[in-house]
PDB file of C-alpha atoms in Angstrom:
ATOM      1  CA  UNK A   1       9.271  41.912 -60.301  1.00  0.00           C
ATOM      2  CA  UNK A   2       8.608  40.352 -57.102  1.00  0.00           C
ATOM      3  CA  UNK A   3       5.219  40.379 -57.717  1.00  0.00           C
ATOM      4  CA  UNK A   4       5.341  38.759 -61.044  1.00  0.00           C
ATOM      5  CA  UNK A   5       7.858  35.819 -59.240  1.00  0.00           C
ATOM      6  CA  UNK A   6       5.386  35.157 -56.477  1.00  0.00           C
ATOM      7  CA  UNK A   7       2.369  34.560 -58.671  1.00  0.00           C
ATOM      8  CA  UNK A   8       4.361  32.496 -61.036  1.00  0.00           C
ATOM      9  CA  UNK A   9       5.002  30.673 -57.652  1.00  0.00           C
ATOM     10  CA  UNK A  10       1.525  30.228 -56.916  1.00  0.00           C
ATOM     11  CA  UNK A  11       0.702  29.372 -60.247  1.00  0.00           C
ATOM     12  CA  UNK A  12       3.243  26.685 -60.340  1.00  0.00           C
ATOM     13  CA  UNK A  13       2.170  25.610 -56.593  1.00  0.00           C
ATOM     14  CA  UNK A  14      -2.042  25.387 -57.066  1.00  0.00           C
ATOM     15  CA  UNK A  15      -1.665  24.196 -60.561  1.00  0.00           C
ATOM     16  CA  UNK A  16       0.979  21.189 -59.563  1.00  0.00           C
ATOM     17  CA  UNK A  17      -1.590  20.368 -56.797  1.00  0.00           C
ATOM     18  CA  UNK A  18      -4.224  19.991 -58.737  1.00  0.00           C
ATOM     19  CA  UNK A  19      -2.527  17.993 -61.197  1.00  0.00           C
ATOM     20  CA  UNK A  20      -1.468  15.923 -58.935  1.00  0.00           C
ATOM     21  CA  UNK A  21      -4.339  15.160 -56.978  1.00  0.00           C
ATOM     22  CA  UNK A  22      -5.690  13.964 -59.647  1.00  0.00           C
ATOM     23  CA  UNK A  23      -2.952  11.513 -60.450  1.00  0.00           C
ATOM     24  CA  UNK A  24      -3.537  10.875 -56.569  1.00  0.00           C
ATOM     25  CA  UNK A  25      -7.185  10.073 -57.379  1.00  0.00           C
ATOM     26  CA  UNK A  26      -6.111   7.676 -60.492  1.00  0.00           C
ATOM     27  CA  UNK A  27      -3.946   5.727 -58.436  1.00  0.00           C
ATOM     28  CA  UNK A  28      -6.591   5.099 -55.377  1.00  0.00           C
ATOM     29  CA  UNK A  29      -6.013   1.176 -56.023  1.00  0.00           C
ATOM     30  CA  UNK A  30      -2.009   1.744 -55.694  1.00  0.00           C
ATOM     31  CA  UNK A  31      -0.432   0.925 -52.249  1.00  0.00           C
ATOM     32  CA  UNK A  32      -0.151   4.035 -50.073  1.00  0.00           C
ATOM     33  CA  UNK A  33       3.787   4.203 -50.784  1.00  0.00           C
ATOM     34  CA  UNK A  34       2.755   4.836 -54.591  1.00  0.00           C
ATOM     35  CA  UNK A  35       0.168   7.476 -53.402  1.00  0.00           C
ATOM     36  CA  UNK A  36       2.768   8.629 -51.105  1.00  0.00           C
ATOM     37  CA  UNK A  37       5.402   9.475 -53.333  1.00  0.00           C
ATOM     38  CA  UNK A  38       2.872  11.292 -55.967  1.00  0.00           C
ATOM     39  CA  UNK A  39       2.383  13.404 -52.598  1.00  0.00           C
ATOM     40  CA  UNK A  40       6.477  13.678 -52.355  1.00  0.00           C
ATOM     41  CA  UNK A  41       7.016  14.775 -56.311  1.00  0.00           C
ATOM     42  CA  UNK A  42       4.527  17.508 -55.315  1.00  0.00           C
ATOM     43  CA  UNK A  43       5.911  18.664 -52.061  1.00  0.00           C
ATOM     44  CA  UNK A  44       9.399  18.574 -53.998  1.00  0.00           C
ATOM     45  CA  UNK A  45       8.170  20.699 -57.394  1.00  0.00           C
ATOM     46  CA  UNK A  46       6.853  23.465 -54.739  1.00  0.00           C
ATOM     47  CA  UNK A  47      10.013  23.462 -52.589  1.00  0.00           C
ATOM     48  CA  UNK A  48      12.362  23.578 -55.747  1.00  0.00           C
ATOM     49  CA  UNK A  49       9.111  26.496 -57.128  1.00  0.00           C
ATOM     50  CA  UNK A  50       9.423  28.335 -53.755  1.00  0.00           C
ATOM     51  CA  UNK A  51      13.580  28.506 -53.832  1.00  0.00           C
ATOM     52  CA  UNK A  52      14.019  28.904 -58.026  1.00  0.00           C
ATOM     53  CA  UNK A  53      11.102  32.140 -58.347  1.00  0.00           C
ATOM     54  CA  UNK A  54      10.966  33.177 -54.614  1.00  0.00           C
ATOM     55  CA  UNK A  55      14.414  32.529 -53.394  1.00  0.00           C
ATOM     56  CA  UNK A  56      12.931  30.056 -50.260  1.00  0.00           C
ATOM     57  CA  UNK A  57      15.652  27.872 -48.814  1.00  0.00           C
ATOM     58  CA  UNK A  58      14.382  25.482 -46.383  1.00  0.00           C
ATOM     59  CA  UNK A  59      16.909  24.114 -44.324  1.00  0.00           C
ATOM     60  CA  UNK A  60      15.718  21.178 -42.178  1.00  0.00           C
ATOM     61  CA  UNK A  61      17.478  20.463 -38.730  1.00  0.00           C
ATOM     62  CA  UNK A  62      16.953  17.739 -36.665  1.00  0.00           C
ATOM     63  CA  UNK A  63      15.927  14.553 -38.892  1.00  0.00           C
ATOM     64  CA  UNK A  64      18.020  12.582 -37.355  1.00  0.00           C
ATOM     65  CA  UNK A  65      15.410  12.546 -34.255  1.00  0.00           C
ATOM     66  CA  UNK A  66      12.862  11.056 -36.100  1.00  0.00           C
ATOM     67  CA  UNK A  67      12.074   7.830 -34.497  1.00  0.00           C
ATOM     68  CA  UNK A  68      11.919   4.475 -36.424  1.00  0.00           C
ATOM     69  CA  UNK A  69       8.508   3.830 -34.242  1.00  0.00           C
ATOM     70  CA  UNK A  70       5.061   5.428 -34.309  1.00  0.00           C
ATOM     71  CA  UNK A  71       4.884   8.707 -33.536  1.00  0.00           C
ATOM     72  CA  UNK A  72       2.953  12.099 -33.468  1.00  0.00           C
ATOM     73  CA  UNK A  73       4.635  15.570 -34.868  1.00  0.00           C
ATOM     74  CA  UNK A  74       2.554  18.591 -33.738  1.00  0.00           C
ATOM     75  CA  UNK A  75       3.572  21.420 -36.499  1.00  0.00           C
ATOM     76  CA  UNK A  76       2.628  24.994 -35.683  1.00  0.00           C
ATOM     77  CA  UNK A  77       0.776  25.832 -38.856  1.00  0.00           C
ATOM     78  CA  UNK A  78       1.572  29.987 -39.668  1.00  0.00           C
ATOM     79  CA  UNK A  79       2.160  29.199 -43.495  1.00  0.00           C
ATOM     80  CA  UNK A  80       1.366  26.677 -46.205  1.00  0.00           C
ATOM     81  CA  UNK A  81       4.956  25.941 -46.237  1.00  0.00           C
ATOM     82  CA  UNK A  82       5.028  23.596 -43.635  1.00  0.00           C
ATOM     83  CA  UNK A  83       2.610  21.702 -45.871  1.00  0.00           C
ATOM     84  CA  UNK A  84       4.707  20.362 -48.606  1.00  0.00           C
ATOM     85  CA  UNK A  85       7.990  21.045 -46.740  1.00  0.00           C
ATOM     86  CA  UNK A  86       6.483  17.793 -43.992  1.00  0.00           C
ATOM     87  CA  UNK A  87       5.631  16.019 -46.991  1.00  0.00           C
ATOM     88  CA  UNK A  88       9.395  15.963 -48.242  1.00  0.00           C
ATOM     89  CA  UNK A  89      11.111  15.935 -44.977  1.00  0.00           C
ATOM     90  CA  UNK A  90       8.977  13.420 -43.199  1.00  0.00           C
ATOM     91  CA  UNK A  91       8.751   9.598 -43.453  1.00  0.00           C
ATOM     92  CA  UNK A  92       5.121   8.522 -44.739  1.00  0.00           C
ATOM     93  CA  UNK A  93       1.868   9.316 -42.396  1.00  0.00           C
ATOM     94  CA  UNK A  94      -1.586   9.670 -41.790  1.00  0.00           C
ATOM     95  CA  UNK A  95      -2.254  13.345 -41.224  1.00  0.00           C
ATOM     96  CA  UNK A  96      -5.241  15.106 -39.083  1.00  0.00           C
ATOM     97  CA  UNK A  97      -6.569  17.938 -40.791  1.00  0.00           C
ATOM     98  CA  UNK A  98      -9.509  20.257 -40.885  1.00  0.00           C
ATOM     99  CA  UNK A  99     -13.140  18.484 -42.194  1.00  0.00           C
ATOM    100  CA  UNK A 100     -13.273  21.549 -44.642  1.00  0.00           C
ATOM    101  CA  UNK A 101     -10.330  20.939 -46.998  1.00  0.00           C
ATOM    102  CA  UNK A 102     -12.118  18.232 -48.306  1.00  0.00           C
ATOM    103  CA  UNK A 103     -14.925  19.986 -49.633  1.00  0.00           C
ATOM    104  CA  UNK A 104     -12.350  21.401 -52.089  1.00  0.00           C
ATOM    105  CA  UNK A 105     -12.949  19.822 -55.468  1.00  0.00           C
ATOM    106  CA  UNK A 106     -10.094  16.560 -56.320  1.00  0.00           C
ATOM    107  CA  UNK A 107      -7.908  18.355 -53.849  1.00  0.00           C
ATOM    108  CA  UNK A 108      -9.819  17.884 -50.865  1.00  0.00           C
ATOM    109  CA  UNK A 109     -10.950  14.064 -53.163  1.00  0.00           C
ATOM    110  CA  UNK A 110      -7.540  13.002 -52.968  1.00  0.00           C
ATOM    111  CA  UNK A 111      -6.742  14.101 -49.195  1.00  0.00           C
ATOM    112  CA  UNK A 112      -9.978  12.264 -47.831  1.00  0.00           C
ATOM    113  CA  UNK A 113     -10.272   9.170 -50.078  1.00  0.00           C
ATOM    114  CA  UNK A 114      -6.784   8.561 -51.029  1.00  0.00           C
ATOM    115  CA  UNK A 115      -4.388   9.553 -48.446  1.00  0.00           C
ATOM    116  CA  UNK A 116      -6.784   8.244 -45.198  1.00  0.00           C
ATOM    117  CA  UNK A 117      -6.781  11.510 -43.656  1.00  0.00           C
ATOM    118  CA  UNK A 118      -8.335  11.716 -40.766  1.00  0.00           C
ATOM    119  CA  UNK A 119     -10.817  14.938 -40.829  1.00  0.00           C
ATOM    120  CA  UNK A 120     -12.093  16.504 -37.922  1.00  0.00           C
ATOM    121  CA  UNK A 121     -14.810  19.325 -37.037  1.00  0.00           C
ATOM    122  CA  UNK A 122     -12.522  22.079 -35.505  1.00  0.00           C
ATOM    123  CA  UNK A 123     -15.989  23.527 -34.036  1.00  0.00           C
ATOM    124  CA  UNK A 124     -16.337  20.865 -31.705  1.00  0.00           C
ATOM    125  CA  UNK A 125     -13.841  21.652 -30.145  1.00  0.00           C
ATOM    126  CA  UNK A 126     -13.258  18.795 -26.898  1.00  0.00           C
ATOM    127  CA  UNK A 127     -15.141  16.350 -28.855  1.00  0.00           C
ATOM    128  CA  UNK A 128     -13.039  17.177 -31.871  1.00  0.00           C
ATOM    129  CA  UNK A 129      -9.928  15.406 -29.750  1.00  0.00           C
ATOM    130  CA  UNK A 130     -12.043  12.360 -29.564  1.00  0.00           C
ATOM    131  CA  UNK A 131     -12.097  12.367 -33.087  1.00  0.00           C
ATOM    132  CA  UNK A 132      -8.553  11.817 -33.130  1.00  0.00           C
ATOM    133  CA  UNK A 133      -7.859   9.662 -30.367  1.00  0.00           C
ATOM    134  CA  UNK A 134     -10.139   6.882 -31.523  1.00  0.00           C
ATOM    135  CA  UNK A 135      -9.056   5.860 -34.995  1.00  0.00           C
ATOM    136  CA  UNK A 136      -5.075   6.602 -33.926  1.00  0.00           C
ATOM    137  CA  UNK A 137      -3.649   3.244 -32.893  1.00  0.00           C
ATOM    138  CA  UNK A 138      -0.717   1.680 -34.100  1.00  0.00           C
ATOM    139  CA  UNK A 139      -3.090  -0.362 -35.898  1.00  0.00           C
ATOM    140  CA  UNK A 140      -4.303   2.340 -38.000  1.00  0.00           C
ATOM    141  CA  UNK A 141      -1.184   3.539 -38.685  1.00  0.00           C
ATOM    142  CA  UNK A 142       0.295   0.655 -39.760  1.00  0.00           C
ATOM    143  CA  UNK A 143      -2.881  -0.608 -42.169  1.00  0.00           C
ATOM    144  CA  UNK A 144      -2.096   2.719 -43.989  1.00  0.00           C
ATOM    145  CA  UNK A 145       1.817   1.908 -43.845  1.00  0.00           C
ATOM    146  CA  UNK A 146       2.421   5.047 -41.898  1.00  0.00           C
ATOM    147  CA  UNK A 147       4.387   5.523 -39.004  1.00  0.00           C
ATOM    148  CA  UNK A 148       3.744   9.071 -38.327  1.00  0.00           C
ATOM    149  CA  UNK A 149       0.442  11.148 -37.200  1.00  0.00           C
ATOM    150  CA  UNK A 150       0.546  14.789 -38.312  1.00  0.00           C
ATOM    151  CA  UNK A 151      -1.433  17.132 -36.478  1.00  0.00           C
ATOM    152  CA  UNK A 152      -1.370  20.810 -37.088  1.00  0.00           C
ATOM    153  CA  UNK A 153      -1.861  22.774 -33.957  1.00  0.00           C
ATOM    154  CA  UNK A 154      -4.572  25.093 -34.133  1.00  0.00           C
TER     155      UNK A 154
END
């Protein structure tokens, strides 16, 4: 039975995603807080997915210690939860992510030309930081109306 849960689960997740992204692909002309809370009803579908067929309960501690100011959340990246759980528990933000997730078809569409993510080669390794550290400035995350830079650590 568990079985048949979890795939419903993943069914529910990659097909919501995909659905999604390309509503997030249909709204590239919306401001990002539009795009952004596409992102959100996705994040929130998989979350209430995870807990109703897989009995997941996230529980998350400390948002109160979010700043109100620019800032950059490191997120040790085990499991896709972290995923959509950051993309319900966290404010708006410009995430940095690996250059081959947006080779995936509308998925990777919507992450790279919608939601200004900023891709880097993970090869590279030292230069790879570069690629970081020169398009993050406040600047950049304010012309996207984020406040918050999510890395994964890798």
């Amino acid at each position: 039975m568990l079985a048949v849960r979890s795939f419903i689960f993943l069914f529910l997740l990659f097909g919501a995603a995909l659905v999604l992204s390309a509503a997030e692909l249909l709204a590239f002309w919306a401001p990002f807080r539009v795009k952004w809370a596409i992102a959100v009803a996705w994040a929130d579908f998989s979350l209430w997915a995870g807990r109703v067929f897989c009995g997941m309960d996230v529980v998350t501690e400390g948002a109160e210690n979010i700043p109100d100011e620019p800032c950059v959340f490191l997120i040790k990246h085990t499991t896709a939860l972290e995923v959509y759980w950051q993309i319900s528990a966290l404010p708006p933000a410009t995430w940095v992510l690996k250059r081959e997730l947006l080779y995936i078809p509308v998925f990777g569409w919507a992450l790279g030309l919608v939601m200004k993510s900023i891709a880097i080669d993970r090869k590279a390794g030292g230069p790879a930081v570069k690629q970081v550290i020169r398009p993050v400035s406040y600047t950049h995350l304010r012309a996207h109306e984020t406040y918050l830079l999510i890395s994964y650590a890798v």
